[in-house]
PDB file of C-alpha atoms in Angstrom:
ATOM      1  CA  MET A   1     216.908-112.072  75.806  1.00 86.00           C
ATOM      2  CA  PRO A   2     213.934-114.865  73.959  1.00 92.00           C
ATOM      3  CA  THR A   3     211.496-112.600  71.536  1.00 96.00           C
ATOM      4  CA  PRO A   4     208.362-114.035  70.121  1.00 98.00           C
ATOM      5  CA  ALA A   5     208.605-114.887  66.300  1.00 98.00           C
ATOM      6  CA  THR A   6     206.367-113.372  64.072  1.00 98.00           C
ATOM      7  CA  LEU A   7     203.272-114.878  62.089  1.00 98.00           C
ATOM      8  CA  ARG A   8     201.572-113.330  59.673  1.00 98.00           C
ATOM      9  CA  ALA A   9     198.090-113.038  59.290  1.00 98.00           C
ATOM     10  CA  SER A  10     197.790-115.810  55.785  1.00 98.00           C
ATOM     11  CA  ASP A  11     200.771-117.861  58.090  1.00 98.00           C
ATOM     12  CA  LEU A  12     198.555-118.416  60.509  1.00 98.00           C
ATOM     13  CA  HIS A  13     195.302-118.983  58.719  1.00 98.00           C
ATOM     14  CA  ARG A  14     196.857-121.692  56.805  1.00 98.00           C
ATOM     15  CA  ARG A  15     197.483-123.337  60.303  1.00 98.00           C
ATOM     16  CA  LEU A  16     194.257-122.895  61.364  1.00 98.00           C
ATOM     17  CA  GLU A  17     193.013-124.665  58.463  1.00 97.00           C
ATOM     18  CA  ALA A  18     195.857-127.372  58.366  1.00 98.00           C
ATOM     19  CA  GLY A  19     194.362-128.295  61.795  1.00 97.00           C
ATOM     20  CA  GLU A  20     197.278-127.244  64.280  1.00 97.00           C
ATOM     21  CA  PRO A  21     196.150-127.318  68.359  1.00 96.00           C
ATOM     22  CA  LEU A  22     197.438-123.927  68.471  1.00 98.00           C
ATOM     23  CA  GLN A  23     196.264-121.882  71.498  1.00 98.00           C
ATOM     24  CA  LEU A  24     195.442-118.243  70.248  1.00 98.00           C
ATOM     25  CA  VAL A  25     195.806-115.506  73.160  1.00 98.00           C
ATOM     26  CA  ASP A  26     193.807-112.668  73.219  1.00 98.00           C
ATOM     27  CA  VAL A  27     195.117-109.335  75.280  1.00 98.00           C
ATOM     28  CA  ARG A  28     193.044-106.940  73.772  1.00 98.00           C
ATOM     29  CA  GLU A  29     189.793-105.343  76.298  1.00 98.00           C
ATOM     30  CA  ASP A  30     186.400-106.621  76.687  1.00 97.00           C
ATOM     31  CA  ALA A  31     185.040-103.438  74.030  1.00 97.00           C
ATOM     32  CA  GLU A  32     187.639-104.341  71.495  1.00 97.00           C
ATOM     33  CA  LEU A  33     186.293-108.374  71.199  1.00 95.00           C
ATOM     34  CA  GLU A  34     183.571-107.235  71.344  1.00 95.00           C
ATOM     35  CA  LEU A  35     184.107-105.111  68.023  1.00 96.00           C
ATOM     36  CA  ALA A  36     186.035-107.440  65.916  1.00 97.00           C
ATOM     37  CA  ALA A  37     187.100-111.312  66.687  1.00 94.00           C
ATOM     38  CA  LEU A  38     188.038-114.149  65.573  1.00 94.00           C
ATOM     39  CA  ALA A  39     185.682-116.639  64.321  1.00 93.00           C
ATOM     40  CA  GLN A  40     188.071-119.540  66.242  1.00 94.00           C
ATOM     41  CA  PRO A  41     188.347-119.751  69.994  1.00 96.00           C
ATOM     42  CA  VAL A  42     190.789-117.640  71.824  1.00 97.00           C
ATOM     43  CA  ILE A  43     191.954-117.448  75.413  1.00 98.00           C
ATOM     44  CA  HIS A  44     190.926-113.944  76.336  1.00 98.00           C
ATOM     45  CA  LEU A  45     193.958-112.100  78.379  1.00 98.00           C
ATOM     46  CA  PRO A  46     193.239-108.815  78.721  1.00 98.00           C
ATOM     47  CA  LEU A  47     196.040-107.081  79.882  1.00 97.00           C
ATOM     48  CA  SER A  48     194.541-104.026  81.620  1.00 97.00           C
ATOM     49  CA  ARG A  49     192.714-107.330  84.389  1.00 97.00           C
ATOM     50  CA  SER A  50     195.977-109.428  84.853  1.00 97.00           C
ATOM     51  CA  ALA A  51     195.450-109.223  87.911  1.00 97.00           C
ATOM     52  CA  GLU A  52     191.948-111.537  87.465  1.00 96.00           C
ATOM     53  CA  TRP A  53     194.453-114.187  84.936  1.00 97.00           C
ATOM     54  CA  LEU A  54     197.891-113.671  85.979  1.00 96.00           C
ATOM     55  CA  GLU A  55     198.358-116.313  89.465  1.00 96.00           C
ATOM     56  CA  ARG A  56     196.335-119.098  86.473  1.00 97.00           C
ATOM     57  CA  LEU A  57     198.745-118.605  84.206  1.00 97.00           C
ATOM     58  CA  ASP A  58     199.867-121.722  84.243  1.00 94.00           C
ATOM     59  CA  THR A  59     196.645-123.949  84.323  1.00 97.00           C
ATOM     60  CA  LEU A  60     194.985-121.596  81.151  1.00 97.00           C
ATOM     61  CA  LEU A  61     198.215-121.973  78.813  1.00 98.00           C
ATOM     62  CA  ASP A  62     199.766-125.225  77.698  1.00 97.00           C
ATOM     63  CA  ARG A  63     203.361-124.960  77.705  1.00 94.00           C
ATOM     64  CA  GLU A  64     203.425-128.102  74.890  1.00 94.00           C
ATOM     65  CA  ARG A  65     201.755-125.469  72.497  1.00 96.00           C
ATOM     66  CA  ASP A  66     202.408-122.987  70.600  1.00 98.00           C
ATOM     67  CA  VAL A  67     200.974-119.902  71.794  1.00 98.00           C
ATOM     68  CA  VAL A  68     199.600-117.267  69.511  1.00 98.00           C
ATOM     69  CA  VAL A  69     199.223-113.883  70.780  1.00 98.00           C
ATOM     70  CA  LEU A  70     196.659-110.994  69.230  1.00 98.00           C
ATOM     71  CA  CYS A  71     195.768-107.601  69.814  1.00 98.00           C
ATOM     72  CA  HIS A  72     194.165-104.972  67.364  1.00 98.00           C
ATOM     73  CA  ALA A  73     198.122-104.088  65.747  1.00 98.00           C
ATOM     74  CA  GLY A  74     200.828-106.883  67.505  1.00 97.00           C
ATOM     75  CA  VAL A  75     202.214-103.845  69.649  1.00 98.00           C
ATOM     76  CA  ARG A  76     200.328-105.112  72.747  1.00 98.00           C
ATOM     77  CA  SER A  77     201.125-109.098  71.860  1.00 98.00           C
ATOM     78  CA  TRP A  78     204.170-108.393  71.263  1.00 98.00           C
ATOM     79  CA  GLN A  79     204.963-106.814  74.379  1.00 97.00           C
ATOM     80  CA  PHE A  80     202.945-109.703  76.437  1.00 98.00           C
ATOM     81  CA  GLY A  81     205.121-112.684  73.891  1.00 98.00           C
ATOM     82  CA  SER A  82     208.041-111.243  75.309  1.00 98.00           C
ATOM     83  CA  TRP A  83     207.175-111.130  78.835  1.00 97.00           C
ATOM     84  CA  LEU A  84     206.075-114.829  78.632  1.00 97.00           C
ATOM     85  CA  MET A  85     209.081-115.826  77.339  1.00 98.00           C
ATOM     86  CA  GLU A  86     211.260-113.790  79.609  1.00 97.00           C
ATOM     87  CA  THR A  87     210.125-113.619  82.873  1.00 96.00           C
ATOM     88  CA  GLN A  88     207.635-117.018  82.535  1.00 96.00           C
ATOM     89  CA  GLY A  89     209.687-119.772  80.511  1.00 96.00           C
ATOM     90  CA  TYR A  90     207.351-120.542  78.058  1.00 97.00           C
ATOM     91  CA  GLU A  91     209.309-121.310  74.760  1.00 96.00           C
ATOM     92  CA  ARG A  92     206.690-121.234  71.750  1.00 97.00           C
ATOM     93  CA  VAL A  93     205.950-118.274  71.629  1.00 98.00           C
ATOM     94  CA  TRP A  94     203.835-115.987  68.226  1.00 98.00           C
ATOM     95  CA  ASN A  95     203.101-112.940  67.790  1.00 98.00           C
ATOM     96  CA  LEU A  96     200.703-112.155  65.077  1.00 98.00           C
ATOM     97  CA  HIS A  97     202.080-108.952  63.146  1.00 98.00           C
ATOM     98  CA  GLY A  98     199.776-106.813  62.441  1.00 98.00           C
ATOM     99  CA  GLY A  99     197.439-107.989  64.743  1.00 98.00           C
ATOM    100  CA  ILE A 100     193.790-108.806  64.535  1.00 98.00           C
ATOM    101  CA  ASP A 101     193.724-105.466  61.938  1.00 98.00           C
ATOM    102  CA  ALA A 102     195.792-107.854  59.851  1.00 98.00           C
ATOM    103  CA  TRP A 103     193.833-110.231  60.088  1.00 98.00           C
ATOM    104  CA  SER A 104     190.245-108.155  58.493  1.00 98.00           C
ATOM    105  CA  VAL A 105     192.963-107.161  55.812  1.00 97.00           C
ATOM    106  CA  GLU A 106     194.997-110.421  54.965  1.00 97.00           C
ATOM    107  CA  VAL A 107     192.264-113.444  56.084  1.00 97.00           C
ATOM    108  CA  ASP A 108     188.566-112.584  56.990  1.00 97.00           C
ATOM    109  CA  PRO A 109     187.183-108.474  55.704  1.00 97.00           C
ATOM    110  CA  SER A 110     184.004-110.106  57.364  1.00 96.00           C
ATOM    111  CA  VAL A 111     185.895-109.015  60.293  1.00 97.00           C
ATOM    112  CA  PRO A 112     185.427-105.413  60.981  1.00 97.00           C
ATOM    113  CA  ARG A 113     188.728-103.017  61.178  1.00 97.00           C
ATOM    114  CA  TYR A 114     188.713 -99.790  64.374  1.00 96.00           C
TER     115      TYR A 114
END
């Protein structure tokens, strides 16, 4: 059973700084995204509203590019990344270890912790 690779916040930061064409997928809820967001653009796919985006998933995500999934602490994103790989056939999936909270601690302290 495939599972997403782990990506530390500092490694994600380096990859973004290097200009890698990563797709950042944030699965948190709207209120969480408003509280603490990355400065980079994300594809917002809140898990509780999957009925709104599920049928359009292949138009929202490019299978040829790495997908980096994030949430608050890394659990929901790992579950979503595993689902992407197991049921949707995506191969290049990464989970942001520790989520946005790790990003706040390791990379950008201006991103609020909650």
